[in-house]
mmCIF file of C-alpha atoms in Angstrom:
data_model
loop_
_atom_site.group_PDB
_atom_site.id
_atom_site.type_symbol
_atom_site.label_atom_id
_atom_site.label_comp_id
_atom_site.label_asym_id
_atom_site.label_seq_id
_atom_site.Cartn_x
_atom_site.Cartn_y
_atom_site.Cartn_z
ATOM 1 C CA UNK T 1 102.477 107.782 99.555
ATOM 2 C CA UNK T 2 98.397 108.100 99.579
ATOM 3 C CA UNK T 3 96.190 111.362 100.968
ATOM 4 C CA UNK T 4 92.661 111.188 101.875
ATOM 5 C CA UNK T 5 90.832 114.178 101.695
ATOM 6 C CA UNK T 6 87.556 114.423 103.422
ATOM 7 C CA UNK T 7 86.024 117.579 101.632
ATOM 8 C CA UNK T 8 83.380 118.586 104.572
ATOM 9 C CA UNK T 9 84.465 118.880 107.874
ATOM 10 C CA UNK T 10 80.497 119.508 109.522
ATOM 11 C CA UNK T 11 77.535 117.860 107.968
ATOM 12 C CA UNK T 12 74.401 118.933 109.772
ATOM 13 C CA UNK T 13 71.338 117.075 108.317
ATOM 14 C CA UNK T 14 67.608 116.780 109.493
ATOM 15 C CA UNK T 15 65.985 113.348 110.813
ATOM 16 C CA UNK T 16 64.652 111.068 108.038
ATOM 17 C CA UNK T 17 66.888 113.502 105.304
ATOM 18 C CA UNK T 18 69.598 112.043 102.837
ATOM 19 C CA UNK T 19 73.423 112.817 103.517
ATOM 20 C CA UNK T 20 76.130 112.361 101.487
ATOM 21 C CA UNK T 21 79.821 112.386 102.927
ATOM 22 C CA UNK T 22 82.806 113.051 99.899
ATOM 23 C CA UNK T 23 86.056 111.526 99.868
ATOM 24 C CA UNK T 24 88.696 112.113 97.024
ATOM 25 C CA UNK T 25 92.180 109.442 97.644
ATOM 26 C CA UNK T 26 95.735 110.372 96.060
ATOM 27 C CA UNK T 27 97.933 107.235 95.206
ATOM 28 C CA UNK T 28 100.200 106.679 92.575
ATOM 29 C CA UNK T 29 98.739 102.750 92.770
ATOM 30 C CA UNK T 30 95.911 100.695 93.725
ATOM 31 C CA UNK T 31 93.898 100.992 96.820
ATOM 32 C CA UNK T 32 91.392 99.535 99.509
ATOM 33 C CA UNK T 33 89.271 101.863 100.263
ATOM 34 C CA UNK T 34 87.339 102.019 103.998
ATOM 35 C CA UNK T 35 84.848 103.581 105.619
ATOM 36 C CA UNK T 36 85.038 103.905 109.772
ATOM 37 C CA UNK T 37 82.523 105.472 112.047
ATOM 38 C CA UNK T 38 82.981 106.612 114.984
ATOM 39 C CA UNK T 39 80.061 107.037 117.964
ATOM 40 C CA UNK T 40 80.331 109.765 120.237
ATOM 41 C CA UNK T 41 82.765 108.407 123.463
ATOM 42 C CA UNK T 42 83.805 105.650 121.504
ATOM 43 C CA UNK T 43 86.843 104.196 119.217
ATOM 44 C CA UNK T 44 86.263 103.484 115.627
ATOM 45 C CA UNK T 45 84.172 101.010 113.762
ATOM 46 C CA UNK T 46 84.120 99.470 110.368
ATOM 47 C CA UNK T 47 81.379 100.723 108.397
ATOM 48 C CA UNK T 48 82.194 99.582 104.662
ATOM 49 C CA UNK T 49 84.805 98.647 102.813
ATOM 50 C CA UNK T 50 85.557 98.253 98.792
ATOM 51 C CA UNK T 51 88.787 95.524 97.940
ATOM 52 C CA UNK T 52 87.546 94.420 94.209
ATOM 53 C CA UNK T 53 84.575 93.872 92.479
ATOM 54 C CA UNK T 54 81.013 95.857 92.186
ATOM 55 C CA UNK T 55 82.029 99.169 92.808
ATOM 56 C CA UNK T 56 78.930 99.738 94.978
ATOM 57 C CA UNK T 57 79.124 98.568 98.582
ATOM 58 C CA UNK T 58 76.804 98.567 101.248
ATOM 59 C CA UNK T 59 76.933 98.333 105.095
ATOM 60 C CA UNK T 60 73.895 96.661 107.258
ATOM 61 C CA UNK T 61 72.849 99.776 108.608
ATOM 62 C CA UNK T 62 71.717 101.163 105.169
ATOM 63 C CA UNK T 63 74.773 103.491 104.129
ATOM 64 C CA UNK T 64 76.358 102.642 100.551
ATOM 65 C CA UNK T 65 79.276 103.929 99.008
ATOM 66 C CA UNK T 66 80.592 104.148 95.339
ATOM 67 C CA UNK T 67 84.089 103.464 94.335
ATOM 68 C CA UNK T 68 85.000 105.708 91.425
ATOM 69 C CA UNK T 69 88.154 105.165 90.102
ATOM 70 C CA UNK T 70 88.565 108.005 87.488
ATOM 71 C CA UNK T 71 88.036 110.540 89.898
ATOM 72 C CA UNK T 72 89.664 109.045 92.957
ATOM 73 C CA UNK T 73 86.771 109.261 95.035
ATOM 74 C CA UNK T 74 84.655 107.227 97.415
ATOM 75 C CA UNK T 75 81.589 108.882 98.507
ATOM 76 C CA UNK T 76 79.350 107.527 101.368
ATOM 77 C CA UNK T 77 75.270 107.746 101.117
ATOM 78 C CA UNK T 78 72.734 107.121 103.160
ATOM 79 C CA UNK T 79 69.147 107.862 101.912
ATOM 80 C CA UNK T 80 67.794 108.564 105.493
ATOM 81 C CA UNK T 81 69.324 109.241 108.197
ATOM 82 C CA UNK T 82 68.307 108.446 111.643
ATOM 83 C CA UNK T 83 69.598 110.198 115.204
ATOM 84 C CA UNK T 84 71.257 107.414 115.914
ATOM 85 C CA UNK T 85 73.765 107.955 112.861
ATOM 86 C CA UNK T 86 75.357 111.014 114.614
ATOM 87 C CA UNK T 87 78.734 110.035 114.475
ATOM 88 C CA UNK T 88 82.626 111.008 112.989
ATOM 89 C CA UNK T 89 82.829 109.232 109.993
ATOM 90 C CA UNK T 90 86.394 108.665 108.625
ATOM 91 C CA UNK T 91 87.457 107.588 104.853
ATOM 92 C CA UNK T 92 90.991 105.474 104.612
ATOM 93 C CA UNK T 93 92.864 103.764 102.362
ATOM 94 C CA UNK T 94 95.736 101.106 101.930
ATOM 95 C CA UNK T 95 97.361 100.080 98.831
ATOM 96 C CA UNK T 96 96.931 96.295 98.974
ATOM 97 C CA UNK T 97 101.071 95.453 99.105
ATOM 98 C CA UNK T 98 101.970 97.811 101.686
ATOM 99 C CA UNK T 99 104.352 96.414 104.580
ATOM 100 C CA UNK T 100 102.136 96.151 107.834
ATOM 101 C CA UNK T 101 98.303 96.921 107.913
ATOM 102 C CA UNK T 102 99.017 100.607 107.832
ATOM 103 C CA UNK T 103 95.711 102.978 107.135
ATOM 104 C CA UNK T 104 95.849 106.550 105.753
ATOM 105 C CA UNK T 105 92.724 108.282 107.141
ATOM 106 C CA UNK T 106 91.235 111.212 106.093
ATOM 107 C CA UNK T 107 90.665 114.347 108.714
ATOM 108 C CA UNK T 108 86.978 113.068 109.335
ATOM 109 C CA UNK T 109 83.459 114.483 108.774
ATOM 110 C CA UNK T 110 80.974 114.841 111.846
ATOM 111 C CA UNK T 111 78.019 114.630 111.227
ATOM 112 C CA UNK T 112 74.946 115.899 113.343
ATOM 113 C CA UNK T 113 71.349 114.461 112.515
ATOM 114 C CA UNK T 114 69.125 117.070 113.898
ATOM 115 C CA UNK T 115 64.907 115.857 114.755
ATOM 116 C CA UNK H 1 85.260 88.505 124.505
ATOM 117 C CA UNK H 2 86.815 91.690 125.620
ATOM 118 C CA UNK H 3 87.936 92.919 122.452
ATOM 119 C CA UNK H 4 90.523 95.869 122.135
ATOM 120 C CA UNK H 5 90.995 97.152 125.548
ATOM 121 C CA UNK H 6 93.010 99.981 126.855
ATOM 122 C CA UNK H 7 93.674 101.887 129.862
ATOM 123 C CA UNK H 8 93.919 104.150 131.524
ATOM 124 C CA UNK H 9 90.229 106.000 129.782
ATOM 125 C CA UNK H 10 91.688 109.572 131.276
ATOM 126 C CA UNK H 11 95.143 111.011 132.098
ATOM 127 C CA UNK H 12 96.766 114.104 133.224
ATOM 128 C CA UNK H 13 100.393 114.632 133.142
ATOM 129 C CA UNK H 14 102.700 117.569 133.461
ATOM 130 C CA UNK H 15 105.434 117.989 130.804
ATOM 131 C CA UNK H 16 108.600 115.530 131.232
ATOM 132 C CA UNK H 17 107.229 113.037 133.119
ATOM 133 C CA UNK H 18 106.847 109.299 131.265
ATOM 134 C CA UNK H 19 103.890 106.793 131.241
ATOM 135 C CA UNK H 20 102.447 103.726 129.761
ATOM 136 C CA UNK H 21 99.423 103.657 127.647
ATOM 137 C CA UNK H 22 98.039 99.779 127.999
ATOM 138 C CA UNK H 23 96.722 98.457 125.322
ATOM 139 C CA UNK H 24 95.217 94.713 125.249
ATOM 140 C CA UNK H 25 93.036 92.334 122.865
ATOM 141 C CA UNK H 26 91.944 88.926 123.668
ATOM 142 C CA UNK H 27 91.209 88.375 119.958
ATOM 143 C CA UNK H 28 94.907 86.229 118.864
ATOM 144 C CA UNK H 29 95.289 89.239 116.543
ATOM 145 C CA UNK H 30 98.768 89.556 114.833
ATOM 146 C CA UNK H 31 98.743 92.796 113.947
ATOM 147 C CA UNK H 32 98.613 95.934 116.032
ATOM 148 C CA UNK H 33 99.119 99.362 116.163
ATOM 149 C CA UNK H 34 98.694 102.636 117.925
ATOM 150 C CA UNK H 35 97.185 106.068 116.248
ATOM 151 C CA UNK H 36 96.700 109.304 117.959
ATOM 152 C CA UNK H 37 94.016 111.953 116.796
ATOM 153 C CA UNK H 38 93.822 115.050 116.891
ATOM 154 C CA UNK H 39 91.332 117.369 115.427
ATOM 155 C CA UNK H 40 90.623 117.472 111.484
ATOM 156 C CA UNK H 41 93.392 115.418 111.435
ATOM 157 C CA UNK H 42 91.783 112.189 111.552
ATOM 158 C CA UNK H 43 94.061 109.484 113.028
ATOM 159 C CA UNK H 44 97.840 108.982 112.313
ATOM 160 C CA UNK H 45 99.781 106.195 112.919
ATOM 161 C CA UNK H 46 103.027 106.554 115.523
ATOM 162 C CA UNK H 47 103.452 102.664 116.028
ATOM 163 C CA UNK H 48 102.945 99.376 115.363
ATOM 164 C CA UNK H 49 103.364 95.731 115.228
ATOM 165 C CA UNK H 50 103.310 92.510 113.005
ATOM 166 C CA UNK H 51 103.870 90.162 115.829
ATOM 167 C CA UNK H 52 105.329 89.246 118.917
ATOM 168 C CA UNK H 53 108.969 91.096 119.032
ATOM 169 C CA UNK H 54 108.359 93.095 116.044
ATOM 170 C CA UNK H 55 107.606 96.557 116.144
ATOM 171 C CA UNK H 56 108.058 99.783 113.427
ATOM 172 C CA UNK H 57 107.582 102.961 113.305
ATOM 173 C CA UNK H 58 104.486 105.014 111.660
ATOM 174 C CA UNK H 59 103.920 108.460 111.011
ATOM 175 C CA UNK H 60 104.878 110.259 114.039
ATOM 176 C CA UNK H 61 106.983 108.098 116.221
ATOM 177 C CA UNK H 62 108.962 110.606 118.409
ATOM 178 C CA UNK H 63 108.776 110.828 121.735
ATOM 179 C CA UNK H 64 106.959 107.090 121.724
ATOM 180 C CA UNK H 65 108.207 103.819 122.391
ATOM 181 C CA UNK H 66 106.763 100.264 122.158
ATOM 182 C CA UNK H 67 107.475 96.730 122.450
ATOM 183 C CA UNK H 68 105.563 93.547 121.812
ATOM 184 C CA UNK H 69 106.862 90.593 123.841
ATOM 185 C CA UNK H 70 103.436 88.583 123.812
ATOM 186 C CA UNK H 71 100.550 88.244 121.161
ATOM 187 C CA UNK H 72 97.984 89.995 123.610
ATOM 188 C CA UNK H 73 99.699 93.304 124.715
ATOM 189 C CA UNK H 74 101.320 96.414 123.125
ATOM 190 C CA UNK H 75 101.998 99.208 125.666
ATOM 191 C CA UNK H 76 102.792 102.611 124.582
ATOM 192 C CA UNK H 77 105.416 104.413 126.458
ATOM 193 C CA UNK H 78 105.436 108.372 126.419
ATOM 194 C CA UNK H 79 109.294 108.791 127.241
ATOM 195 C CA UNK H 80 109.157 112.438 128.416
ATOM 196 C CA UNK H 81 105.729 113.905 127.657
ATOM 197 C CA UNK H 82 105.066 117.459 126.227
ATOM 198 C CA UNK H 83 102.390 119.806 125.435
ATOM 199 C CA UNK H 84 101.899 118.732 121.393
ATOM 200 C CA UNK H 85 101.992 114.858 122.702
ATOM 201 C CA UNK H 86 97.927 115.936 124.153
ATOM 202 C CA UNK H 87 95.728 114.074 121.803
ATOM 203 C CA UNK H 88 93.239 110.979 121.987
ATOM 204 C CA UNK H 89 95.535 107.663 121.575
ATOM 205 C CA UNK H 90 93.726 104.404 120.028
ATOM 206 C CA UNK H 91 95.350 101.212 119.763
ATOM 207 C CA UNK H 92 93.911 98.947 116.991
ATOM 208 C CA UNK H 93 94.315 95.357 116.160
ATOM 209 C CA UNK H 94 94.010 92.928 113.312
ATOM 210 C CA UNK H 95 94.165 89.690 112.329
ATOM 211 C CA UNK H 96 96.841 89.839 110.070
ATOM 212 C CA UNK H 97 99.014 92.810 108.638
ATOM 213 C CA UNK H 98 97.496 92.260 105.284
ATOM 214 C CA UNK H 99 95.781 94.931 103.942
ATOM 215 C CA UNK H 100 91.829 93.751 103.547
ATOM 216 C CA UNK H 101 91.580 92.969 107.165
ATOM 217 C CA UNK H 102 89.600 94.777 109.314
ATOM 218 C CA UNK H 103 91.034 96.643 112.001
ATOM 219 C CA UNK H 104 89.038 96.535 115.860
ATOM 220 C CA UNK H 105 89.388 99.746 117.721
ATOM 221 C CA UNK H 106 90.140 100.295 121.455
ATOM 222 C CA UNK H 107 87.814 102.976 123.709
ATOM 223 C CA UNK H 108 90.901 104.926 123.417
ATOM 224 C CA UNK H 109 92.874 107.214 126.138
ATOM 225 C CA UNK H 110 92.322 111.088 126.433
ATOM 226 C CA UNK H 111 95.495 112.639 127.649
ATOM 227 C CA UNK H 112 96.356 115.552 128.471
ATOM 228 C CA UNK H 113 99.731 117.540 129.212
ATOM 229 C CA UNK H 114 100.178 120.725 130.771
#
């Protein structure tokens, strides 16, 4: 079975600041790893994802995240934020093999871009 | 292109009565699945779907049903509805049931049981 642990529940952050949102993963094998957001209102959206490769992936919008495999963690970045990135944002994973497309999400981290 | 869709946006019920949660996509996914969430809990999976007349269960499958008798719908049915059942449902869809595809997100359905 895999956990997702979201470490900060609240991220408040000023306009034009960077953010960083942590996410450690427990799974006795292999993993995609996933980044959602979701807008206020609305259901969720893919943000990022890592399946293989460069451990460093980026979305359009300008957020990046890091797969790090010895410490189980992929943390999302954004350098600076803007109002519109007030959102949920929720980390999940899903070993490659596993029967049906079935996501383990984290519990979520709003955050609240401030002018 | 509709997307996920699902209805109703709002509901109130009182405990032990039933209802359907719709849930629709116009996208020919295979895959589909219903979450509920409820806060700092992220989402959790009660449902879901491979394909046409096959369904399984998630995480927290009592006091849910589905079925899936065509590609395009996969209604959730709340048998006898109580008090811990309040939460925000979202149905999801995918292309496949393999792991690296992306999954599209319904506006989801707030309800509420007293």
């Amino acid at each position: 079975a895999q956990s997702v642990t979201q470490l900060d529940s609240q991220v408040p952050v000023f306009e034009e600041a960077p953010v960083e949102l942590r996410c450690n993963y427990s799974s006795s094998v292999s993993v995609y790893l996933f980044w959602y957001v979701q807008y206020p209102n609305q259901g969720l959206q893919l943000l990022l994802k890592y399946l293989s490769g460069s451990t460093l992936v980026e979305s359009i919008n300008g957020f990046e995240a890091e797969f790090n495999k010895s410490q189980t963690s992929f943390h999302l970045r954004k350098p600076s934020v803007h109002i519109s990135d007030t959102a949920e944002y929720f980390c999940a994973v899903i070993p490659p093999k596993a029967a049906g497309n079935k996501l383990t999400f984290g519990g979520g981290t709003r955050v609240l871009v401030k002018p | 292109n509709a997307g996920v869709t699902q209805t109703p946006k709002f509901q109130v019920l009182k405990t032990g009565q039933s209802m359907t949660l719709q849930c629709a996509q116009d996208m020919n996914h295979e895959y589909m699945s219903w979450y509920r969430q409820d806060p700092g809990m992220g989402l959790r999976l009660i449902h879901y779907s491979v394909g046409a007349g096959i369904t399984d269960q998630g995480e927290v499958p009592n006091g849910y049903n589905v079925s899936r008798s065509t590609t395009e719908d996969f209604p959730l049915r709340l048998l006898s509805a109580a008090p811990s059942q309040t939460s925000v449902y979202f149905c999801a869809s995918s292309y496949t049931s393999s792991g690296h595809n992306e999954q599209f997100f319904g506006p989801g359905t707030r309800l509420t049981v007293l």
